mmCIF file of C-alpha atoms and ligand atoms in Angstrom:
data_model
loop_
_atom_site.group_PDB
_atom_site.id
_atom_site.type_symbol
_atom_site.label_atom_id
_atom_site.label_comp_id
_atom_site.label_asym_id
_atom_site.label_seq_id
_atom_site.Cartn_x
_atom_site.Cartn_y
_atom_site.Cartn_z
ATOM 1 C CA UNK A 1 -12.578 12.817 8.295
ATOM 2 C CA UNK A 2 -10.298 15.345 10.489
ATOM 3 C CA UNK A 3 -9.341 13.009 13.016
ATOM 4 C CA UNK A 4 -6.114 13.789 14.768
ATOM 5 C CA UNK A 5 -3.900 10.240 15.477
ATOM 6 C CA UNK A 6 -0.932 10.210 17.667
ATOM 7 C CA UNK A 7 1.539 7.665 16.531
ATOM 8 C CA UNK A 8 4.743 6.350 19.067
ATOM 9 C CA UNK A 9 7.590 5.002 17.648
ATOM 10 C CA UNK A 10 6.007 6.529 14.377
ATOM 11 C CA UNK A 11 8.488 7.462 12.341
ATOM 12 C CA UNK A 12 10.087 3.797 11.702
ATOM 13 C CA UNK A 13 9.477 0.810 11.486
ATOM 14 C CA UNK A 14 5.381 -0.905 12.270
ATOM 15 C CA UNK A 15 5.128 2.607 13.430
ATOM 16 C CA UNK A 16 6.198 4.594 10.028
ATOM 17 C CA UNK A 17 3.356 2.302 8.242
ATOM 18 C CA UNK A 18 0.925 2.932 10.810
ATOM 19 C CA UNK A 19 1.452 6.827 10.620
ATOM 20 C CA UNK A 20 1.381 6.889 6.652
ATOM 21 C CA UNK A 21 -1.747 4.074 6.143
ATOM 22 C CA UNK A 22 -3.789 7.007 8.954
ATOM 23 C CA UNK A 23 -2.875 9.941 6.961
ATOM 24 C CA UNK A 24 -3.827 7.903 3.612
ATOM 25 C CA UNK A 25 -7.227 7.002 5.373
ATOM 26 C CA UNK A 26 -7.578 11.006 5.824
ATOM 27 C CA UNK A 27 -6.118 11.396 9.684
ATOM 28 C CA UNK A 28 -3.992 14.239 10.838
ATOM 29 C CA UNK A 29 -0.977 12.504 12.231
ATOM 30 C CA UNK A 30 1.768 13.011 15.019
ATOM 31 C CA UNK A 31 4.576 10.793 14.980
ATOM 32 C CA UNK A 32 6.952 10.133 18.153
ATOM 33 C CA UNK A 33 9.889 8.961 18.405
ATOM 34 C CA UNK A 34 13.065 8.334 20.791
ATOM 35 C CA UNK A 35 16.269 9.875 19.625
ATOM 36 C CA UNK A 36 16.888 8.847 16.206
ATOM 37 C CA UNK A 37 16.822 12.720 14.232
ATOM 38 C CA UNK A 38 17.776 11.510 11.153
ATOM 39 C CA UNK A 39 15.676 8.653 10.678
ATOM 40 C CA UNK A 40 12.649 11.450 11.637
ATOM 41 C CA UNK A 41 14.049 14.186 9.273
ATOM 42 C CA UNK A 42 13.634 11.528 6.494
ATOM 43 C CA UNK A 43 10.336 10.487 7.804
ATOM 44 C CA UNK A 44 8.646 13.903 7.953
ATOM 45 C CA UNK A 45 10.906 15.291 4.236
ATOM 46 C CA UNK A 46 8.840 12.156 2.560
ATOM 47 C CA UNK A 47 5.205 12.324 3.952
ATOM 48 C CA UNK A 48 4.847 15.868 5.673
ATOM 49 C CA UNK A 49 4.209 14.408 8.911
ATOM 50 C CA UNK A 50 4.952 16.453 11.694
ATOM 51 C CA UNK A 51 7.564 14.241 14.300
ATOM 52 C CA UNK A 52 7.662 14.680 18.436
ATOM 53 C CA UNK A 53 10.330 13.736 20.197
ATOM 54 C CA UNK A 54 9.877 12.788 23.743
ATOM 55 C CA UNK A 55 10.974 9.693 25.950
ATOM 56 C CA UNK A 56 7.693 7.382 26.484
ATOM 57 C CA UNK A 57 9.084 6.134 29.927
ATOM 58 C CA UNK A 58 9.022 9.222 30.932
ATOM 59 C CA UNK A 59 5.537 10.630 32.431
ATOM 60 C CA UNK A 60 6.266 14.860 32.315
ATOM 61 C CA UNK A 61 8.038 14.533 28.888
ATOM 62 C CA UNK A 62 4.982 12.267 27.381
ATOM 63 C CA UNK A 63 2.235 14.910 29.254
ATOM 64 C CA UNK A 64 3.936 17.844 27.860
ATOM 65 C CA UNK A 65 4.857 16.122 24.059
ATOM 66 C CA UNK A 66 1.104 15.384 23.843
ATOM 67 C CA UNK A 67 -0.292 18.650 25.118
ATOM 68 C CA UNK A 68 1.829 20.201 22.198
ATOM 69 C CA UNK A 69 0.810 17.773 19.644
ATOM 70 C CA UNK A 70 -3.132 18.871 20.810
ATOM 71 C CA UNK A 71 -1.981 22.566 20.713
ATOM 72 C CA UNK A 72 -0.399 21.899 17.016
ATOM 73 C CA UNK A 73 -2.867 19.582 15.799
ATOM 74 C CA UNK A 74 -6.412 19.573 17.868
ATOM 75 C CA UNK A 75 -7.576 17.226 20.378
ATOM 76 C CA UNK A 76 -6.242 13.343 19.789
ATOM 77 C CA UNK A 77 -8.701 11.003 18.767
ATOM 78 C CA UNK A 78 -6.451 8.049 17.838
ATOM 79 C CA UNK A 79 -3.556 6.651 20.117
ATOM 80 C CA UNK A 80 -1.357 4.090 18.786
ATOM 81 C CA UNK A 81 0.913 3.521 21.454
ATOM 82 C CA UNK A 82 3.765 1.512 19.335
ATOM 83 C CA UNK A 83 6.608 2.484 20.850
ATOM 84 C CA UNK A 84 9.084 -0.180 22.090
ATOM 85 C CA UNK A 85 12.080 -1.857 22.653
ATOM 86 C CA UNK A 86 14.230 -5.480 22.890
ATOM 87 C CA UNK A 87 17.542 -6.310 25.476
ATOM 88 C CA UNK A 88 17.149 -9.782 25.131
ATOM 89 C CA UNK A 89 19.220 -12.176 26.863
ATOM 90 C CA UNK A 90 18.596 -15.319 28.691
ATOM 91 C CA UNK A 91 17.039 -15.209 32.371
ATOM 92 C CA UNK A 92 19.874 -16.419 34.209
ATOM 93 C CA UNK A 93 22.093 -13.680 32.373
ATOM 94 C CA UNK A 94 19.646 -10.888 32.381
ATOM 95 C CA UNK A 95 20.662 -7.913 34.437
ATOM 96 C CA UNK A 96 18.169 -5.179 36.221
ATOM 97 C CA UNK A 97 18.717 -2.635 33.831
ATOM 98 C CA UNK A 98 17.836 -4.692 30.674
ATOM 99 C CA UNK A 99 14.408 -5.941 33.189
ATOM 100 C CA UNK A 100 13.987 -1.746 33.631
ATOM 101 C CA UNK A 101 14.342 -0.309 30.234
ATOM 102 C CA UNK A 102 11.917 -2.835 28.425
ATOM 103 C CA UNK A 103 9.656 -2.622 31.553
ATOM 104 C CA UNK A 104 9.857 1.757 31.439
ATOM 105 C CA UNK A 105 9.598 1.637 27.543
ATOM 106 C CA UNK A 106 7.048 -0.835 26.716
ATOM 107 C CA UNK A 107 4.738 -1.407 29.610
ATOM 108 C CA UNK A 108 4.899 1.757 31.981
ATOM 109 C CA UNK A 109 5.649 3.783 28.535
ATOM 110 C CA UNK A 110 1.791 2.836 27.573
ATOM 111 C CA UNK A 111 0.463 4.353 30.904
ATOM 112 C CA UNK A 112 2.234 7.297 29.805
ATOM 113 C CA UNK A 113 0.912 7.427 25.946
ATOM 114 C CA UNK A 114 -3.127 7.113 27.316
ATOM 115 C CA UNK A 115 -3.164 8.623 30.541
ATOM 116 C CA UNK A 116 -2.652 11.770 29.127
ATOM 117 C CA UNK A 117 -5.829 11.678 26.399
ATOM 118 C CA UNK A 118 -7.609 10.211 28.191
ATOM 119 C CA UNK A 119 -9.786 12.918 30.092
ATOM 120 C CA UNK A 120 -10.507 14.157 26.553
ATOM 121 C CA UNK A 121 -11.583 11.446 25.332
ATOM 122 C CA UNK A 122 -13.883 10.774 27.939
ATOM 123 C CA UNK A 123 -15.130 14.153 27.696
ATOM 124 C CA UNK A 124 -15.689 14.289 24.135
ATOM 125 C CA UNK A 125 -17.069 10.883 24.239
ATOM 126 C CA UNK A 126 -15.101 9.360 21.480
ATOM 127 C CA UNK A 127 -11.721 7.456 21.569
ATOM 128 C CA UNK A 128 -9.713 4.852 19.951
ATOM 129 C CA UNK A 129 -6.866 3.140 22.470
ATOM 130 C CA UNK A 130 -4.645 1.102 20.298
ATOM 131 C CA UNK A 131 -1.771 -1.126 21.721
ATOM 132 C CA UNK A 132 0.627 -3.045 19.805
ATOM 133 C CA UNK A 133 1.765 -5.749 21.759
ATOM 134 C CA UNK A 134 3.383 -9.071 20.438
ATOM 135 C CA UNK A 135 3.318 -12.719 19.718
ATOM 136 C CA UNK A 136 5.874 -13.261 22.135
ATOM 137 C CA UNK A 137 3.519 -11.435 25.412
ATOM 138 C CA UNK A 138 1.073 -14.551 24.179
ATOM 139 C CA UNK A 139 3.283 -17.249 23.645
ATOM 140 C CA UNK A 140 6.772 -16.120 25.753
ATOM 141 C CA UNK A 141 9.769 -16.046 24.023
ATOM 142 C CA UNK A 142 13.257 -18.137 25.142
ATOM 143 C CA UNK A 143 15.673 -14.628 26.081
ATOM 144 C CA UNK A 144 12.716 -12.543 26.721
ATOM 145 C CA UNK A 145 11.564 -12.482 30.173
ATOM 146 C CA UNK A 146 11.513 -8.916 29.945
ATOM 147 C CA UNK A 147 10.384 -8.167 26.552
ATOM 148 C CA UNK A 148 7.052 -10.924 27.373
ATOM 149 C CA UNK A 149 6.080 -9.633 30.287
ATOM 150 C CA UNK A 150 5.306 -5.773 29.448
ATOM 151 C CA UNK A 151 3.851 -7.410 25.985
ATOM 152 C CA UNK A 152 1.204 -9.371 28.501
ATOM 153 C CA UNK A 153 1.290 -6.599 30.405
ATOM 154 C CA UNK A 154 0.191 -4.696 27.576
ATOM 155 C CA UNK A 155 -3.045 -6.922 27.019
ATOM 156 C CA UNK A 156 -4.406 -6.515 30.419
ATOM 157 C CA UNK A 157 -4.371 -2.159 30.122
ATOM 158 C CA UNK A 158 -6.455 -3.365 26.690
ATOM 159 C CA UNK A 159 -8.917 -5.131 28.343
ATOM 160 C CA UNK A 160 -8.800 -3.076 31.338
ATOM 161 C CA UNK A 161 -9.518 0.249 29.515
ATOM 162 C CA UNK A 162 -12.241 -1.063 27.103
ATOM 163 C CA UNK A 163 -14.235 -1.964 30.187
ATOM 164 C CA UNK A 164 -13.779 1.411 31.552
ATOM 165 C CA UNK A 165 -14.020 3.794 28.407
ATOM 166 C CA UNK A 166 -17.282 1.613 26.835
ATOM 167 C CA UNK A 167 -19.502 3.726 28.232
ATOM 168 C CA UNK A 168 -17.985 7.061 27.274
ATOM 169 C CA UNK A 169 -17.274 6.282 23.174
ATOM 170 C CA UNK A 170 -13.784 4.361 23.800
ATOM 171 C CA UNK A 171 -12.553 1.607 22.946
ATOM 172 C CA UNK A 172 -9.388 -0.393 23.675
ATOM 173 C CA UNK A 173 -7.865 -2.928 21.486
ATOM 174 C CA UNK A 174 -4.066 -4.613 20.711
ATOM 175 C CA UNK A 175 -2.408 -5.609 17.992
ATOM 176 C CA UNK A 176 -0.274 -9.067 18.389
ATOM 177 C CA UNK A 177 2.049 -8.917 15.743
ATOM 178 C CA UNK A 178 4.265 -11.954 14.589
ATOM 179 C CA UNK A 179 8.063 -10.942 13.316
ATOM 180 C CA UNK A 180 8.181 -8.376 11.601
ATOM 181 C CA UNK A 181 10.884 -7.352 8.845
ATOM 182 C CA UNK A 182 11.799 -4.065 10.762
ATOM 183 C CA UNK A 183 15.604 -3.390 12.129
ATOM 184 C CA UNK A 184 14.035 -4.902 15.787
ATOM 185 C CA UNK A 185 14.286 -8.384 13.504
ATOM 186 C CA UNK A 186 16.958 -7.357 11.621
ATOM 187 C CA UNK A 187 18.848 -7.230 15.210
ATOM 188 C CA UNK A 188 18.373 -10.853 16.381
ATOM 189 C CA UNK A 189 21.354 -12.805 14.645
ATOM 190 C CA UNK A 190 21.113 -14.239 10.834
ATOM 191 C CA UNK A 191 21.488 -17.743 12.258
ATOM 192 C CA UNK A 192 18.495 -17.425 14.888
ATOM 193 C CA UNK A 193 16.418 -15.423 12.622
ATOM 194 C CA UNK A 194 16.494 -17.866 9.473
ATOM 195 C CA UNK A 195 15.537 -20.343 12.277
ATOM 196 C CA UNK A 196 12.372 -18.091 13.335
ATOM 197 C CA UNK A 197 11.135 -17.938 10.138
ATOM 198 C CA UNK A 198 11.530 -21.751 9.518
ATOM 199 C CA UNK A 199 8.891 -21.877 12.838
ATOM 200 C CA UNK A 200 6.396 -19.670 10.929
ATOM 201 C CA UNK A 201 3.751 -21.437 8.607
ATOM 202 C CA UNK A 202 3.845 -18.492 6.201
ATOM 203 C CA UNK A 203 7.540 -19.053 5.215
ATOM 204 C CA UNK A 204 8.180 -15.127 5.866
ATOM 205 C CA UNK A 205 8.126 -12.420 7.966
ATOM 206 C CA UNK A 206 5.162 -9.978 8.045
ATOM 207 C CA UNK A 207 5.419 -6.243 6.278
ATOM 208 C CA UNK A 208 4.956 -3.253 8.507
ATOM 209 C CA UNK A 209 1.865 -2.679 6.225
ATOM 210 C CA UNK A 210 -0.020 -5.731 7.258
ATOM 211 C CA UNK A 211 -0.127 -4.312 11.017
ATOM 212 C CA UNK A 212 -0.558 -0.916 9.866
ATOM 213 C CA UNK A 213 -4.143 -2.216 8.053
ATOM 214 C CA UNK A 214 -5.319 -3.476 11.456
ATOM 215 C CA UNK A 215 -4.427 -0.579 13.025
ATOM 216 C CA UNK A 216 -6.559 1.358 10.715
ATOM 217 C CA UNK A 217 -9.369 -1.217 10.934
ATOM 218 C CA UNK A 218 -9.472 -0.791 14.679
ATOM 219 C CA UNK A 219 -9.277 2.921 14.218
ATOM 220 C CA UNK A 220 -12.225 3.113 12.324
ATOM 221 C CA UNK A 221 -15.839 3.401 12.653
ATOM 222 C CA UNK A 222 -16.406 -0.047 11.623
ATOM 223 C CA UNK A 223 -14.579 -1.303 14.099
ATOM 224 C CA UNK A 224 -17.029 0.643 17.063
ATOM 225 C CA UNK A 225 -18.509 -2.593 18.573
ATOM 226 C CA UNK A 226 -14.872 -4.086 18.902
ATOM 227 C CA UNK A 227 -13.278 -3.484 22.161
ATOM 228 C CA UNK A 228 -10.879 -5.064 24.461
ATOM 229 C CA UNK A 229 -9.913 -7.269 21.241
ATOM 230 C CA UNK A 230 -6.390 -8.423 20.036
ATOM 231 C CA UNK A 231 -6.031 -8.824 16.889
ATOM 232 C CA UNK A 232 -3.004 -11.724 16.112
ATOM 233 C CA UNK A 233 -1.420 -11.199 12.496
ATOM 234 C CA UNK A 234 1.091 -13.546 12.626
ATOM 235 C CA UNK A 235 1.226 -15.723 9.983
ATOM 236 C CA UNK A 236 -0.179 -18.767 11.273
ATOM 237 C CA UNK A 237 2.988 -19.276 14.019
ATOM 238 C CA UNK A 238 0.817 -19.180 16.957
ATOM 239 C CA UNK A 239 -2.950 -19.588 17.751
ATOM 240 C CA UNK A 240 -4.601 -18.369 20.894
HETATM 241 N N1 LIG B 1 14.998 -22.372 22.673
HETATM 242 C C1 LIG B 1 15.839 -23.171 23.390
HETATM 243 N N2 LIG B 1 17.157 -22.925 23.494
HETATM 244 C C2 LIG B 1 17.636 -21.847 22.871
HETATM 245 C C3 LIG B 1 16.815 -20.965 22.127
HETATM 246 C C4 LIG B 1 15.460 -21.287 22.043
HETATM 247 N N3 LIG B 1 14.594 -20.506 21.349
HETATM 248 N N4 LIG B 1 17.575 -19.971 21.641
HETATM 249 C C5 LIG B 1 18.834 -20.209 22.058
HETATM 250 N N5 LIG B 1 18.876 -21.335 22.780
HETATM 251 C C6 LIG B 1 20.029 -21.970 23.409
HETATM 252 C C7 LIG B 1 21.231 -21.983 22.474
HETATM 253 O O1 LIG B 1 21.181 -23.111 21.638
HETATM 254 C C8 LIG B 1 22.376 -21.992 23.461
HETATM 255 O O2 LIG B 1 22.509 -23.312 23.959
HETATM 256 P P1 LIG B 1 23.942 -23.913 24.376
HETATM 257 O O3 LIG B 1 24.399 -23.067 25.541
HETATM 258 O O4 LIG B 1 23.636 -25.316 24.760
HETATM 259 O O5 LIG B 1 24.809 -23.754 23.165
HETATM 260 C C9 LIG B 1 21.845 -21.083 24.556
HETATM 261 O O6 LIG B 1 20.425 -21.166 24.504
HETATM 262 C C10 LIG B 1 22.157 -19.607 24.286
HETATM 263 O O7 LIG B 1 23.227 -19.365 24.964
HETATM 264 P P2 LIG B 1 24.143 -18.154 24.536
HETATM 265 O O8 LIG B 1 25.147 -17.992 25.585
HETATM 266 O O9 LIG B 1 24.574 -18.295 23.101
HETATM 267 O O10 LIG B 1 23.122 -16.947 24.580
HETATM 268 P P3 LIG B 1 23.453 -15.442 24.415
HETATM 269 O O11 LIG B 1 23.662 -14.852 25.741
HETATM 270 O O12 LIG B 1 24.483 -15.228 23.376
HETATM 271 O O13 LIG B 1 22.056 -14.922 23.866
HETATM 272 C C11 LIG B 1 20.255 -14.726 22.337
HETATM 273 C C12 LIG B 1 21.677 -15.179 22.551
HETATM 274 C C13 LIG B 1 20.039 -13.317 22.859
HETATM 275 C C14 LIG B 1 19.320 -15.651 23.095
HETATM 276 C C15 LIG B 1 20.019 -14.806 20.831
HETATM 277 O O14 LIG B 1 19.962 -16.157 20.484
HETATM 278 C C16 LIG B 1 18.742 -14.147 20.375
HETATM 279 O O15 LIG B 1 18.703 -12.961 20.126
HETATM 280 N N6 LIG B 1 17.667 -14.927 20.223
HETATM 281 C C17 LIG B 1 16.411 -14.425 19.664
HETATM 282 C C18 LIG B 1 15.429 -14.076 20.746
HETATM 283 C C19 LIG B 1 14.206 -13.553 20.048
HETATM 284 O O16 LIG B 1 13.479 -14.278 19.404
HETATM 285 N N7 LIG B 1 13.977 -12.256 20.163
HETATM 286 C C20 LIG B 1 12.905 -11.633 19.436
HETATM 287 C C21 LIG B 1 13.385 -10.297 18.938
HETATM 288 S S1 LIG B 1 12.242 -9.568 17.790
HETATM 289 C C22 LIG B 1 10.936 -9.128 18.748
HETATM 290 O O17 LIG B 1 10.946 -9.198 19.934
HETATM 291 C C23 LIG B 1 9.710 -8.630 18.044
HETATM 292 C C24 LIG B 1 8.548 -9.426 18.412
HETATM 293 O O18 LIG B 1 7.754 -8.990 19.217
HETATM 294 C C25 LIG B 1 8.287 -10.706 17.718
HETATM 295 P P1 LIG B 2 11.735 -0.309 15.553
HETATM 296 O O1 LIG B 2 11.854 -0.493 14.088
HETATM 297 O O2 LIG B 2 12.893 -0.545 16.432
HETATM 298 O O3 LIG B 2 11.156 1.190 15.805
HETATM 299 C C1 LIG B 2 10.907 1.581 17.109
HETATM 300 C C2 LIG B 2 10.288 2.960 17.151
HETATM 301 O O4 LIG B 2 9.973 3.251 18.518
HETATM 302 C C3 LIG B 2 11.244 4.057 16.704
HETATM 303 O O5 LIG B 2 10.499 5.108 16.125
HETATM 304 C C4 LIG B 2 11.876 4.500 18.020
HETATM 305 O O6 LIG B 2 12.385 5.830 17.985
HETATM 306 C C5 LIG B 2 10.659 4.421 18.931
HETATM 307 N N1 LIG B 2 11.027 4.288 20.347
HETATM 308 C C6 LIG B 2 11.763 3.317 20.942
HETATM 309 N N2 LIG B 2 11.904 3.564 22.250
HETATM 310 C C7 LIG B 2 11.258 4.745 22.501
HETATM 311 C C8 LIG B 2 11.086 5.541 23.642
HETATM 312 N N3 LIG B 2 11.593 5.202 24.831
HETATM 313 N N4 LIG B 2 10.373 6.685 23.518
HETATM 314 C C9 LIG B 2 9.853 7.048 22.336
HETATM 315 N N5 LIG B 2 9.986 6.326 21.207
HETATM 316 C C10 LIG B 2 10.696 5.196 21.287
HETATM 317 O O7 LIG B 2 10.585 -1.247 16.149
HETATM 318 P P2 LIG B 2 9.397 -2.005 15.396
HETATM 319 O O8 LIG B 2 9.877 -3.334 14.997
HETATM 320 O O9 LIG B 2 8.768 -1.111 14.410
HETATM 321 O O10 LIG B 2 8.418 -2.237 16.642
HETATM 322 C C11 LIG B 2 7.346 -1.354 16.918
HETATM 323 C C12 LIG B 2 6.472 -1.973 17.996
HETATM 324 O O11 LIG B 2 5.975 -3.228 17.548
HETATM 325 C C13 LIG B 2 7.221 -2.264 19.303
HETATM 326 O O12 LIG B 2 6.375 -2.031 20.404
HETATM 327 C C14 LIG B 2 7.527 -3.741 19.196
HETATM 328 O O13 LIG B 2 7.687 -4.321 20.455
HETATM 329 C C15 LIG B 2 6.291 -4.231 18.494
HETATM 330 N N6 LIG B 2 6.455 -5.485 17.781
HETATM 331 C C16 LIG B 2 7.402 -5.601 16.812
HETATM 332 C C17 LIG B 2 7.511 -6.809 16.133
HETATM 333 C C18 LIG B 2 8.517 -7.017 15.048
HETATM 334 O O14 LIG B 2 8.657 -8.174 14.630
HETATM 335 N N7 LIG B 2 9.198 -6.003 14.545
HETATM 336 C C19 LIG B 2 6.677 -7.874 16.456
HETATM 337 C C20 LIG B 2 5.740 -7.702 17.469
HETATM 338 C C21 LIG B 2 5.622 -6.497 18.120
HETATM 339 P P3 LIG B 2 13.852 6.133 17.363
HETATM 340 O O15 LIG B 2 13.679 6.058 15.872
HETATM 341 O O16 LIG B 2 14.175 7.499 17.838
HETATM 342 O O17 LIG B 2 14.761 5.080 17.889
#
């Protein structure tokens, strides 16, 4: 196919399945990621995936990481901008800089993932904006104030970009993804966690894989006529 994908927060993780199901359905992927080196050496020795590292919250660092990745790889087709992070706690114990970071990473971090392809995607006509967001930016989520907002956030850049890239080949779409067995979970205490999963009809968390096959639905051809969409894959824990 020869599509180029760009992949944040893609070398663990929803992200890690996301960048390996692309490159299995023929992409050419870039994979972001924060500050973890190891976890990205490991990522790239086992599927030849070249990694990027670069702050999303940061505007310069994400325009100049993705004018490399075009200069390594060729113009981006596919954005997946995955991405994020949690500081839960609850409201009344909440400080500014747990508000800021989720806000910079997760909400303003998006802005800084598409606004960059953009123009050459409108240019060349053809574009695939995906967003994951969560179950918890459509249902809230007790100690995350922070964390729902930018996911909510998240939905209204969907279905404000598919309005304005329909015309030029683009379309917009998120991904609402229950819990997830990824070290994000893995970081919410045993106790609360075993009760989370008790609250979902499936009697389990999700696998990576099972947002990473969205993903690549919504990447597709197939999925042309769908836009400004959010696809919930959550086990049955929350209908909208
Ligand atoms: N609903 C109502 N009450 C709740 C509650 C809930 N869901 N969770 C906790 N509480 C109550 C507790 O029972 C406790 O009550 P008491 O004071 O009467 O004992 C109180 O709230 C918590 O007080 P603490 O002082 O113990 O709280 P804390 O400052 O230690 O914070 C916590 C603990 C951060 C809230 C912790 O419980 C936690 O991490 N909860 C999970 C939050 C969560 O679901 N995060 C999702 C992470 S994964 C993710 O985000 C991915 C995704 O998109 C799905
Ligand atoms: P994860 O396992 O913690 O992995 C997060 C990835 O994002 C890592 O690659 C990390 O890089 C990268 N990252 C974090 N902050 C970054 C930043 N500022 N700049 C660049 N990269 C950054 O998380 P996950 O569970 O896979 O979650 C992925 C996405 O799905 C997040 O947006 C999350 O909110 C969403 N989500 C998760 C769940 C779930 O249950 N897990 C449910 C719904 C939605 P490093 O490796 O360098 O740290």
């Amino acid at each position: 196919m020869g599509r180029v994908a760009l992949v944040t927060g893609g070398s663990r993780g929803i992200g890690e399945a996301i960048s390996k199901k692309l490159q299995a359905e023929g992409y050419t992927v870039a994979a972001t990621y924060a500050g973890n080196d190891e976890a990205a050496a490991k990522f790239t020795e086992a599927t030849g995936i070249k990694t990027y590292k670069w702050n999303v919250a940061d505007y310069d660092s994400s325009k100049a990481g993705i004018e490399q990745v075009e200069a390594d790889l060729g113009p981006i087709d596919v954005v997946v901008a995955n991405a994020g992070i949690t500081r839960d706690a609850p409201f009344h114990k909440m400080t500014p800089q747990q508000w800021n970071e989720v806000v910079d990473t997760n909400l303003t971090g998006v802005f800084n993932t598409v606004h960059p392809v953009w123009p050459g995607m409108r240019e060349r006509k053809f574009g695939r904006v995906i967003v994951i967001s969560s179950i918890n930016g459509q249902k809230g989520q007790f100690a995350q104030v922070n964390y729902a907002a930018t996911k909510s956030g998240d939905l209204g850049i969907v279905k404000s970009l598919a309005q304005e890239g329909a015309r030029a080949g683009i379309t917009a779409n998120a991904v609402c993804p229950g819990y997830i067995g990824t070290e994000m979970v893995m970081a919410v205490p045993e106790k609360v966690r075993e009760s989370i999963i008790g609250q979902i009809p499936a009697g389990r968390l999700g696998e990576p894989e099972e947002i990473a096959r969205c993903v690549a639905f919504l990447a597709s051809d197939d999925a042309g006529f769908i836009n400004g969409s959010t696809i919930s894959a959550n086990g049955g824990q929350f209908f909208v």
